[in-house]
Amino acid sequence: MAATILAIADAVVAELNTARFSRPVVAQRHYQPQFDLSEMTDLKVTVVPRSLVSQPLDRSSHSFDYQIDVAVQQKTDMSQASLDAMMALVEEIADHFRKRPLSNYPSARCVEVKNEPIYLLEHLHELRVFTTVLSVTYRAWR
């Protein structure tokens, strides 16, 4: 049996791969997402389980917050249009998770979506790669 955080991360991957966005998304779960710069010409959407926080509710049950990071990356021509398109895709993905439960893990509820910083300036400046990380927190009880 998989750890709950992995089951939720896999549900996030499945959700990304079946949802319809302005451009096709193929997400994968990784522990250590590292790619060669030559691979970054294609859109990379990477799901990484990040953290777990639990709090007791009573003597026999707890709430668990599972934070899942969703990285969206692609080498860019640095044009306003391509960067705007990447930002729009990130917003679509964030909105998707805010508005519905995970099909493959419906008992977990999205309680927070963060995008801080909006993009990594150093990746853009040094590598010409648009990189952003959405941190999505799901709450489950047991």
PDB file of N, CA and C in Angstrom, residues 11-110:
ATOM      1  N   ALA A  11      -2.705  11.092  -7.628  1.00  0.00           N
ATOM      2  CA  ALA A  11      -4.011  11.612  -8.036  1.00  0.00           C
ATOM      3  C   ALA A  11      -3.870  12.979  -8.694  1.00  0.00           C
ATOM      4  N   VAL A  12      -2.930  13.795  -8.207  1.00  0.00           N
ATOM      5  CA  VAL A  12      -2.652  15.095  -8.833  1.00  0.00           C
ATOM      6  C   VAL A  12      -2.123  14.884 -10.250  1.00  0.00           C
ATOM      7  N   VAL A  13      -1.206  13.924 -10.420  1.00  0.00           N
ATOM      8  CA  VAL A  13      -0.677  13.602 -11.753  1.00  0.00           C
ATOM      9  C   VAL A  13      -1.816  13.179 -12.682  1.00  0.00           C
ATOM     10  N   ALA A  14      -2.659  12.279 -12.209  1.00  0.00           N
ATOM     11  CA  ALA A  14      -3.777  11.804 -13.044  1.00  0.00           C
ATOM     12  C   ALA A  14      -4.703  12.957 -13.415  1.00  0.00           C
ATOM     13  N   GLU A  15      -4.949  13.843 -12.456  1.00  0.00           N
ATOM     14  CA  GLU A  15      -5.819  14.993 -12.713  1.00  0.00           C
ATOM     15  C   GLU A  15      -5.220  15.897 -13.790  1.00  0.00           C
ATOM     16  N   LEU A  16      -3.937  16.170 -13.682  1.00  0.00           N
ATOM     17  CA  LEU A  16      -3.260  17.008 -14.679  1.00  0.00           C
ATOM     18  C   LEU A  16      -3.282  16.370 -16.062  1.00  0.00           C
ATOM     19  N   ASN A  17      -3.123  15.067 -16.099  1.00  0.00           N
ATOM     20  CA  ASN A  17      -3.036  14.377 -17.384  1.00  0.00           C
ATOM     21  C   ASN A  17      -4.386  14.167 -18.056  1.00  0.00           C
ATOM     22  N   THR A  18      -5.474  14.316 -17.318  1.00  0.00           N
ATOM     23  CA  THR A  18      -6.798  14.124 -17.923  1.00  0.00           C
ATOM     24  C   THR A  18      -7.564  15.435 -18.099  1.00  0.00           C
ATOM     25  N   ALA A  19      -7.116  16.486 -17.430  1.00  0.00           N
ATOM     26  CA  ALA A  19      -7.805  17.783 -17.550  1.00  0.00           C
ATOM     27  C   ALA A  19      -7.487  18.433 -18.895  1.00  0.00           C
ATOM     28  N   ARG A  20      -8.349  19.333 -19.296  1.00  0.00           N
ATOM     29  CA  ARG A  20      -8.131  20.075 -20.542  1.00  0.00           C
ATOM     30  C   ARG A  20      -7.679  21.486 -20.197  1.00  0.00           C
ATOM     31  N   PHE A  21      -6.498  21.806 -20.651  1.00  0.00           N
ATOM     32  CA  PHE A  21      -5.930  23.131 -20.453  1.00  0.00           C
ATOM     33  C   PHE A  21      -5.705  23.773 -21.821  1.00  0.00           C
ATOM     34  N   SER A  22      -5.230  25.005 -21.832  1.00  0.00           N
ATOM     35  CA  SER A  22      -5.008  25.717 -23.092  1.00  0.00           C
ATOM     36  C   SER A  22      -3.925  25.068 -23.937  1.00  0.00           C
ATOM     37  N   ARG A  23      -3.104  24.242 -23.309  1.00  0.00           N
ATOM     38  CA  ARG A  23      -2.118  23.456 -24.047  1.00  0.00           C
ATOM     39  C   ARG A  23      -1.981  22.101 -23.372  1.00  0.00           C
ATOM     40  N   PRO A  24      -1.563  21.086 -24.121  1.00  0.00           N
ATOM     41  CA  PRO A  24      -1.472  19.740 -23.551  1.00  0.00           C
ATOM     42  C   PRO A  24      -0.444  19.674 -22.415  1.00  0.00           C
ATOM     43  N   VAL A  25      -0.833  18.950 -21.366  1.00  0.00           N
ATOM     44  CA  VAL A  25       0.025  18.766 -20.206  1.00  0.00           C
ATOM     45  C   VAL A  25       0.251  17.272 -20.001  1.00  0.00           C
ATOM     46  N   VAL A  26       1.515  16.900 -19.848  1.00  0.00           N
ATOM     47  CA  VAL A  26       1.871  15.530 -19.474  1.00  0.00           C
ATOM     48  C   VAL A  26       2.692  15.641 -18.198  1.00  0.00           C
ATOM     49  N   ALA A  27       2.059  15.270 -17.092  1.00  0.00           N
ATOM     50  CA  ALA A  27       2.706  15.385 -15.789  1.00  0.00           C
ATOM     51  C   ALA A  27       3.305  14.047 -15.372  1.00  0.00           C
ATOM     52  N   GLN A  28       4.360  14.132 -14.566  1.00  0.00           N
ATOM     53  CA  GLN A  28       5.000  12.952 -13.994  1.00  0.00           C
ATOM     54  C   GLN A  28       5.356  13.255 -12.547  1.00  0.00           C
ATOM     55  N   ARG A  29       5.315  12.212 -11.707  1.00  0.00           N
ATOM     56  CA  ARG A  29       5.736  12.366 -10.325  1.00  0.00           C
ATOM     57  C   ARG A  29       7.213  12.000 -10.215  1.00  0.00           C
ATOM     58  N   HIS A  30       7.952  12.827  -9.495  1.00  0.00           N
ATOM     59  CA  HIS A  30       9.381  12.594  -9.267  1.00  0.00           C
ATOM     60  C   HIS A  30       9.711  12.879  -7.805  1.00  0.00           C
ATOM     61  N   TYR A  31      10.761  12.236  -7.323  1.00  0.00           N
ATOM     62  CA  TYR A  31      11.306  12.586  -6.017  1.00  0.00           C
ATOM     63  C   TYR A  31      12.307  13.726  -6.161  1.00  0.00           C
ATOM     64  N   GLN A  32      13.108  13.649  -7.205  1.00  0.00           N
ATOM     65  CA  GLN A  32      14.165  14.637  -7.419  1.00  0.00           C
ATOM     66  C   GLN A  32      14.127  15.080  -8.881  1.00  0.00           C
ATOM     67  N   PRO A  33      13.316  16.073  -9.184  1.00  0.00           N
ATOM     68  CA  PRO A  33      13.181  16.481 -10.579  1.00  0.00           C
ATOM     69  C   PRO A  33      14.392  17.283 -11.047  1.00  0.00           C
ATOM     70  N   GLN A  34      15.185  16.657 -11.867  1.00  0.00           N
ATOM     71  CA  GLN A  34      16.333  17.330 -12.467  1.00  0.00           C
ATOM     72  C   GLN A  34      16.375  16.954 -13.938  1.00  0.00           C
ATOM     73  N   PHE A  35      16.468  17.978 -14.777  1.00  0.00           N
ATOM     74  CA  PHE A  35      16.449  17.756 -16.215  1.00  0.00           C
ATOM     75  C   PHE A  35      17.615  18.490 -16.849  1.00  0.00           C
ATOM     76  N   ASP A  36      18.106  17.945 -17.954  1.00  0.00           N
ATOM     77  CA  ASP A  36      19.114  18.649 -18.736  1.00  0.00           C
ATOM     78  C   ASP A  36      18.441  19.823 -19.437  1.00  0.00           C
ATOM     79  N   LEU A  37      19.189  20.861 -19.628  1.00  0.00           N
ATOM     80  CA  LEU A  37      18.655  22.043 -20.298  1.00  0.00           C
ATOM     81  C   LEU A  37      18.118  21.694 -21.685  1.00  0.00           C
ATOM     82  N   SER A  38      18.751  20.726 -22.360  1.00  0.00           N
ATOM     83  CA  SER A  38      18.300  20.317 -23.693  1.00  0.00           C
ATOM     84  C   SER A  38      16.897  19.698 -23.659  1.00  0.00           C
ATOM     85  N   GLU A  39      16.489  19.149 -22.512  1.00  0.00           N
ATOM     86  CA  GLU A  39      15.167  18.546 -22.376  1.00  0.00           C
ATOM     87  C   GLU A  39      14.074  19.585 -22.135  1.00  0.00           C
ATOM     88  N   MET A  40      14.455  20.801 -21.843  1.00  0.00           N
ATOM     89  CA  MET A  40      13.501  21.818 -21.421  1.00  0.00           C
ATOM     90  C   MET A  40      12.789  22.514 -22.579  1.00  0.00           C
ATOM     91  N   THR A  41      13.074  22.100 -23.821  1.00  0.00           N
ATOM     92  CA  THR A  41      12.338  22.681 -24.943  1.00  0.00           C
ATOM     93  C   THR A  41      10.874  22.235 -24.915  1.00  0.00           C
ATOM     94  N   ASP A  42      10.622  21.057 -24.345  1.00  0.00           N
ATOM     95  CA  ASP A  42       9.255  20.570 -24.162  1.00  0.00           C
ATOM     96  C   ASP A  42       8.750  21.012 -22.800  1.00  0.00           C
ATOM     97  N   LEU A  43       7.458  21.234 -22.680  1.00  0.00           N
ATOM     98  CA  LEU A  43       6.851  21.587 -21.411  1.00  0.00           C
ATOM     99  C   LEU A  43       7.044  20.447 -20.418  1.00  0.00           C
ATOM    100  N   LYS A  44       7.540  20.771 -19.241  1.00  0.00           N
ATOM    101  CA  LYS A  44       7.721  19.796 -18.159  1.00  0.00           C
ATOM    102  C   LYS A  44       6.790  20.176 -17.017  1.00  0.00           C
ATOM    103  N   VAL A  45       5.946  19.251 -16.628  1.00  0.00           N
ATOM    104  CA  VAL A  45       5.095  19.438 -15.462  1.00  0.00           C
ATOM    105  C   VAL A  45       5.422  18.289 -14.511  1.00  0.00           C
ATOM    106  N   THR A  46       5.964  18.654 -13.367  1.00  0.00           N
ATOM    107  CA  THR A  46       6.498  17.680 -12.436  1.00  0.00           C
ATOM    108  C   THR A  46       5.781  17.808 -11.101  1.00  0.00           C
ATOM    109  N   VAL A  47       5.359  16.679 -10.565  1.00  0.00           N
ATOM    110  CA  VAL A  47       4.658  16.638  -9.291  1.00  0.00           C
ATOM    111  C   VAL A  47       5.584  16.015  -8.256  1.00  0.00           C
ATOM    112  N   VAL A  48       5.752  16.728  -7.135  1.00  0.00           N
ATOM    113  CA  VAL A  48       6.673  16.275  -6.085  1.00  0.00           C
ATOM    114  C   VAL A  48       5.957  16.353  -4.739  1.00  0.00           C
ATOM    115  N   PRO A  49       5.864  15.223  -4.016  1.00  0.00           N
ATOM    116  CA  PRO A  49       5.324  15.302  -2.659  1.00  0.00           C
ATOM    117  C   PRO A  49       6.286  16.107  -1.789  1.00  0.00           C
ATOM    118  N   ARG A  50       5.760  17.103  -1.045  1.00  0.00           N
ATOM    119  CA  ARG A  50       6.662  18.020  -0.359  1.00  0.00           C
ATOM    120  C   ARG A  50       6.628  17.936   1.160  1.00  0.00           C
ATOM    121  N   SER A  51       5.427  17.975   1.752  1.00  0.00           N
ATOM    122  CA  SER A  51       5.399  17.976   3.213  1.00  0.00           C
ATOM    123  C   SER A  51       4.088  17.415   3.737  1.00  0.00           C
ATOM    124  N   LEU A  52       4.126  17.085   5.023  1.00  0.00           N
ATOM    125  CA  LEU A  52       2.968  16.545   5.724  1.00  0.00           C
ATOM    126  C   LEU A  52       2.930  17.173   7.109  1.00  0.00           C
ATOM    127  N   VAL A  53       1.769  17.712   7.464  1.00  0.00           N
ATOM    128  CA  VAL A  53       1.554  18.254   8.809  1.00  0.00           C
ATOM    129  C   VAL A  53       0.276  17.630   9.338  1.00  0.00           C
ATOM    130  N   SER A  54       0.340  17.111  10.568  1.00  0.00           N
ATOM    131  CA  SER A  54      -0.872  16.540  11.163  1.00  0.00           C
ATOM    132  C   SER A  54      -1.210  17.267  12.455  1.00  0.00           C
ATOM    133  N   GLN A  55      -2.509  17.297  12.740  1.00  0.00           N
ATOM    134  CA  GLN A  55      -3.004  17.907  13.970  1.00  0.00           C
ATOM    135  C   GLN A  55      -4.102  17.022  14.544  1.00  0.00           C
ATOM    136  N   PRO A  56      -4.058  16.804  15.856  1.00  0.00           N
ATOM    137  CA  PRO A  56      -5.131  15.996  16.455  1.00  0.00           C
ATOM    138  C   PRO A  56      -6.453  16.747  16.446  1.00  0.00           C
ATOM    139  N   LEU A  57      -7.514  16.013  16.163  1.00  0.00           N
ATOM    140  CA  LEU A  57      -8.862  16.578  16.230  1.00  0.00           C
ATOM    141  C   LEU A  57      -9.539  16.173  17.539  1.00  0.00           C
ATOM    142  N   ASP A  58      -9.297  14.930  17.909  1.00  0.00           N
ATOM    143  CA  ASP A  58      -9.768  14.412  19.190  1.00  0.00           C
ATOM    144  C   ASP A  58      -8.869  13.226  19.547  1.00  0.00           C
ATOM    145  N   ARG A  59      -9.287  12.393  20.465  1.00  0.00           N
ATOM    146  CA  ARG A  59      -8.419  11.282  20.900  1.00  0.00           C
ATOM    147  C   ARG A  59      -8.131  10.251  19.814  1.00  0.00           C
ATOM    148  N   SER A  60      -9.029  10.144  18.860  1.00  0.00           N
ATOM    149  CA  SER A  60      -8.874   9.060  17.888  1.00  0.00           C
ATOM    150  C   SER A  60      -8.723   9.512  16.439  1.00  0.00           C
ATOM    151  N   SER A  61      -8.747  10.818  16.176  1.00  0.00           N
ATOM    152  CA  SER A  61      -8.640  11.235  14.777  1.00  0.00           C
ATOM    153  C   SER A  61      -7.746  12.469  14.644  1.00  0.00           C
ATOM    154  N   HIS A  62      -7.189  12.587  13.450  1.00  0.00           N
ATOM    155  CA  HIS A  62      -6.285  13.688  13.122  1.00  0.00           C
ATOM    156  C   HIS A  62      -6.658  14.266  11.768  1.00  0.00           C
ATOM    157  N   SER A  63      -6.291  15.520  11.558  1.00  0.00           N
ATOM    158  CA  SER A  63      -6.345  16.073  10.207  1.00  0.00           C
ATOM    159  C   SER A  63      -4.912  16.091   9.687  1.00  0.00           C
ATOM    160  N   PHE A  64      -4.767  15.834   8.405  1.00  0.00           N
ATOM    161  CA  PHE A  64      -3.451  15.774   7.770  1.00  0.00           C
ATOM    162  C   PHE A  64      -3.446  16.735   6.583  1.00  0.00           C
ATOM    163  N   ASP A  65      -2.461  17.605   6.541  1.00  0.00           N
ATOM    164  CA  ASP A  65      -2.272  18.496   5.397  1.00  0.00           C
ATOM    165  C   ASP A  65      -1.097  17.991   4.579  1.00  0.00           C
ATOM    166  N   TYR A  66      -1.378  17.614   3.341  1.00  0.00           N
ATOM    167  CA  TYR A  66      -0.365  17.087   2.424  1.00  0.00           C
ATOM    168  C   TYR A  66      -0.053  18.162   1.395  1.00  0.00           C
ATOM    169  N   GLN A  67       1.185  18.624   1.389  1.00  0.00           N
ATOM    170  CA  GLN A  67       1.573  19.644   0.410  1.00  0.00           C
ATOM    171  C   GLN A  67       2.235  18.959  -0.774  1.00  0.00           C
ATOM    172  N   ILE A  68       1.714  19.259  -1.949  1.00  0.00           N
ATOM    173  CA  ILE A  68       2.201  18.701  -3.206  1.00  0.00           C
ATOM    174  C   ILE A  68       2.669  19.870  -4.067  1.00  0.00           C
ATOM    175  N   ASP A  69       3.899  19.795  -4.567  1.00  0.00           N
ATOM    176  CA  ASP A  69       4.413  20.833  -5.463  1.00  0.00           C
ATOM    177  C   ASP A  69       4.201  20.411  -6.907  1.00  0.00           C
ATOM    178  N   VAL A  70       3.767  21.349  -7.709  1.00  0.00           N
ATOM    179  CA  VAL A  70       3.587  21.143  -9.149  1.00  0.00           C
ATOM    180  C   VAL A  70       4.467  22.164  -9.854  1.00  0.00           C
ATOM    181  N   ALA A  71       5.564  21.683 -10.435  1.00  0.00           N
ATOM    182  CA  ALA A  71       6.479  22.562 -11.159  1.00  0.00           C
ATOM    183  C   ALA A  71       6.077  22.600 -12.624  1.00  0.00           C
ATOM    184  N   VAL A  72       6.073  23.801 -13.177  1.00  0.00           N
ATOM    185  CA  VAL A  72       5.780  24.008 -14.599  1.00  0.00           C
ATOM    186  C   VAL A  72       6.994  24.704 -15.184  1.00  0.00           C
ATOM    187  N   GLN A  73       7.628  24.053 -16.164  1.00  0.00           N
ATOM    188  CA  GLN A  73       8.880  24.575 -16.715  1.00  0.00           C
ATOM    189  C   GLN A  73       8.945  24.394 -18.220  1.00  0.00           C
ATOM    190  N   GLN A  74       9.583  25.370 -18.854  1.00  0.00           N
ATOM    191  CA  GLN A  74       9.883  25.248 -20.285  1.00  0.00           C
ATOM    192  C   GLN A  74      10.875  26.327 -20.691  1.00  0.00           C
ATOM    193  N   LYS A  75      11.781  25.928 -21.576  1.00  0.00           N
ATOM    194  CA  LYS A  75      12.701  26.897 -22.171  1.00  0.00           C
ATOM    195  C   LYS A  75      11.870  27.867 -23.003  1.00  0.00           C
ATOM    196  N   THR A  76      12.245  29.140 -22.966  1.00  0.00           N
ATOM    197  CA  THR A  76      11.428  30.155 -23.611  1.00  0.00           C
ATOM    198  C   THR A  76      12.269  31.029 -24.529  1.00  0.00           C
ATOM    199  N   ASP A  77      11.598  31.640 -25.484  1.00  0.00           N
ATOM    200  CA  ASP A  77      12.285  32.596 -26.363  1.00  0.00           C
ATOM    201  C   ASP A  77      12.319  33.982 -25.737  1.00  0.00           C
ATOM    202  N   MET A  78      11.814  34.084 -24.509  1.00  0.00           N
ATOM    203  CA  MET A  78      11.804  35.322 -23.723  1.00  0.00           C
ATOM    204  C   MET A  78      10.843  36.379 -24.264  1.00  0.00           C
ATOM    205  N   SER A  79       9.993  36.020 -25.213  1.00  0.00           N
ATOM    206  CA  SER A  79       9.022  36.990 -25.723  1.00  0.00           C
ATOM    207  C   SER A  79       7.899  37.167 -24.703  1.00  0.00           C
ATOM    208  N   GLN A  80       7.315  38.323 -24.727  1.00  0.00           N
ATOM    209  CA  GLN A  80       6.189  38.621 -23.842  1.00  0.00           C
ATOM    210  C   GLN A  80       5.071  37.607 -24.054  1.00  0.00           C
ATOM    211  N   ALA A  81       4.804  37.264 -25.316  1.00  0.00           N
ATOM    212  CA  ALA A  81       3.707  36.349 -25.636  1.00  0.00           C
ATOM    213  C   ALA A  81       3.936  34.959 -25.045  1.00  0.00           C
ATOM    214  N   SER A  82       5.156  34.423 -25.155  1.00  0.00           N
ATOM    215  CA  SER A  82       5.405  33.076 -24.626  1.00  0.00           C
ATOM    216  C   SER A  82       5.381  33.065 -23.102  1.00  0.00           C
ATOM    217  N   LEU A  83       5.891  34.097 -22.473  1.00  0.00           N
ATOM    218  CA  LEU A  83       5.860  34.179 -21.011  1.00  0.00           C
ATOM    219  C   LEU A  83       4.423  34.370 -20.515  1.00  0.00           C
ATOM    220  N   ASP A  84       3.652  35.188 -21.208  1.00  0.00           N
ATOM    221  CA  ASP A  84       2.250  35.370 -20.845  1.00  0.00           C
ATOM    222  C   ASP A  84       1.474  34.055 -20.961  1.00  0.00           C
ATOM    223  N   ALA A  85       1.773  33.271 -21.995  1.00  0.00           N
ATOM    224  CA  ALA A  85       1.102  31.980 -22.185  1.00  0.00           C
ATOM    225  C   ALA A  85       1.444  31.011 -21.051  1.00  0.00           C
ATOM    226  N   MET A  86       2.682  31.034 -20.598  1.00  0.00           N
ATOM    227  CA  MET A  86       3.080  30.172 -19.479  1.00  0.00           C
ATOM    228  C   MET A  86       2.349  30.598 -18.201  1.00  0.00           C
ATOM    229  N   MET A  87       2.291  31.903 -17.958  1.00  0.00           N
ATOM    230  CA  MET A  87       1.587  32.402 -16.773  1.00  0.00           C
ATOM    231  C   MET A  87       0.105  32.024 -16.818  1.00  0.00           C
ATOM    232  N   ALA A  88      -0.494  32.105 -17.991  1.00  0.00           N
ATOM    233  CA  ALA A  88      -1.908  31.744 -18.136  1.00  0.00           C
ATOM    234  C   ALA A  88      -2.121  30.260 -17.840  1.00  0.00           C
ATOM    235  N   LEU A  89      -1.212  29.405 -18.337  1.00  0.00           N
ATOM    236  CA  LEU A  89      -1.316  27.968 -18.072  1.00  0.00           C
ATOM    237  C   LEU A  89      -1.215  27.690 -16.580  1.00  0.00           C
ATOM    238  N   VAL A  90      -0.288  28.329 -15.904  1.00  0.00           N
ATOM    239  CA  VAL A  90      -0.128  28.130 -14.464  1.00  0.00           C
ATOM    240  C   VAL A  90      -1.412  28.525 -13.730  1.00  0.00           C
ATOM    241  N   GLU A  91      -2.008  29.636 -14.126  1.00  0.00           N
ATOM    242  CA  GLU A  91      -3.258  30.062 -13.492  1.00  0.00           C
ATOM    243  C   GLU A  91      -4.378  29.057 -13.760  1.00  0.00           C
ATOM    244  N   GLU A  92      -4.436  28.513 -14.971  1.00  0.00           N
ATOM    245  CA  GLU A  92      -5.436  27.488 -15.281  1.00  0.00           C
ATOM    246  C   GLU A  92      -5.281  26.271 -14.376  1.00  0.00           C
ATOM    247  N   ILE A  93      -4.039  25.838 -14.199  1.00  0.00           N
ATOM    248  CA  ILE A  93      -3.771  24.671 -13.356  1.00  0.00           C
ATOM    249  C   ILE A  93      -4.179  24.967 -11.913  1.00  0.00           C
ATOM    250  N   ALA A  94      -3.805  26.128 -11.406  1.00  0.00           N
ATOM    251  CA  ALA A  94      -4.165  26.502 -10.033  1.00  0.00           C
ATOM    252  C   ALA A  94      -5.688  26.537  -9.863  1.00  0.00           C
ATOM    253  N   ASP A  95      -6.379  27.159 -10.802  1.00  0.00           N
ATOM    254  CA  ASP A  95      -7.840  27.231 -10.738  1.00  0.00           C
ATOM    255  C   ASP A  95      -8.469  25.847 -10.778  1.00  0.00           C
ATOM    256  N   HIS A  96      -7.898  24.969 -11.576  1.00  0.00           N
ATOM    257  CA  HIS A  96      -8.422  23.612 -11.687  1.00  0.00           C
ATOM    258  C   HIS A  96      -8.418  22.926 -10.317  1.00  0.00           C
ATOM    259  N   PHE A  97      -7.322  23.034  -9.587  1.00  0.00           N
ATOM    260  CA  PHE A  97      -7.233  22.364  -8.294  1.00  0.00           C
ATOM    261  C   PHE A  97      -8.100  23.039  -7.234  1.00  0.00           C
ATOM    262  N   ARG A  98      -8.264  24.349  -7.323  1.00  0.00           N
ATOM    263  CA  ARG A  98      -9.098  25.068  -6.358  1.00  0.00           C
ATOM    264  C   ARG A  98     -10.574  24.683  -6.476  1.00  0.00           C
ATOM    265  N   LYS A  99     -11.002  24.351  -7.676  1.00  0.00           N
ATOM    266  CA  LYS A  99     -12.438  24.234  -7.952  1.00  0.00           C
ATOM    267  C   LYS A  99     -13.020  22.831  -7.853  1.00  0.00           C
ATOM    268  N   ARG A 100     -12.190  21.805  -7.701  1.00  0.00           N
ATOM    269  CA  ARG A 100     -12.767  20.461  -7.702  1.00  0.00           C
ATOM    270  C   ARG A 100     -11.916  19.493  -6.895  1.00  0.00           C
ATOM    271  N   PRO A 101     -12.552  18.454  -6.354  1.00  0.00           N
ATOM    272  CA  PRO A 101     -11.780  17.421  -5.652  1.00  0.00           C
ATOM    273  C   PRO A 101     -11.024  16.553  -6.662  1.00  0.00           C
ATOM    274  N   LEU A 102     -10.037  15.862  -6.182  1.00  0.00           N
ATOM    275  CA  LEU A 102      -9.282  14.941  -7.037  1.00  0.00           C
ATOM    276  C   LEU A 102     -10.150  13.737  -7.383  1.00  0.00           C
ATOM    277  N   SER A 103     -10.242  13.398  -8.640  1.00  0.00           N
ATOM    278  CA  SER A 103     -11.058  12.258  -9.065  1.00  0.00           C
ATOM    279  C   SER A 103     -10.584  10.957  -8.424  1.00  0.00           C
ATOM    280  N   ASN A 104      -9.270  10.781  -8.320  1.00  0.00           N
ATOM    281  CA  ASN A 104      -8.718   9.532  -7.794  1.00  0.00           C
ATOM    282  C   ASN A 104      -8.485   9.543  -6.283  1.00  0.00           C
ATOM    283  N   TYR A 105      -8.798  10.661  -5.625  1.00  0.00           N
ATOM    284  CA  TYR A 105      -8.670  10.743  -4.169  1.00  0.00           C
ATOM    285  C   TYR A 105      -9.665  11.789  -3.665  1.00  0.00           C
ATOM    286  N   PRO A 106     -10.965  11.520  -3.837  1.00  0.00           N
ATOM    287  CA  PRO A 106     -11.974  12.540  -3.546  1.00  0.00           C
ATOM    288  C   PRO A 106     -12.113  12.911  -2.074  1.00  0.00           C
ATOM    289  N   SER A 107     -11.601  12.091  -1.161  1.00  0.00           N
ATOM    290  CA  SER A 107     -11.734  12.416   0.260  1.00  0.00           C
ATOM    291  C   SER A 107     -10.770  13.515   0.702  1.00  0.00           C
ATOM    292  N   ALA A 108      -9.762  13.816  -0.092  1.00  0.00           N
ATOM    293  CA  ALA A 108      -8.840  14.910   0.221  1.00  0.00           C
ATOM    294  C   ALA A 108      -9.400  16.200  -0.372  1.00  0.00           C
ATOM    295  N   ARG A 109      -9.339  17.263   0.391  1.00  0.00           N
ATOM    296  CA  ARG A 109      -9.859  18.551  -0.056  1.00  0.00           C
ATOM    297  C   ARG A 109      -8.732  19.557  -0.217  1.00  0.00           C
ATOM    298  N   CYS A 110      -8.767  20.288  -1.304  1.00  0.00           N
ATOM    299  CA  CYS A 110      -7.787  21.352  -1.523  1.00  0.00           C
ATOM    300  C   CYS A 110      -8.111  22.490  -0.565  1.00  0.00           C
TER     301      CYS A 110
END
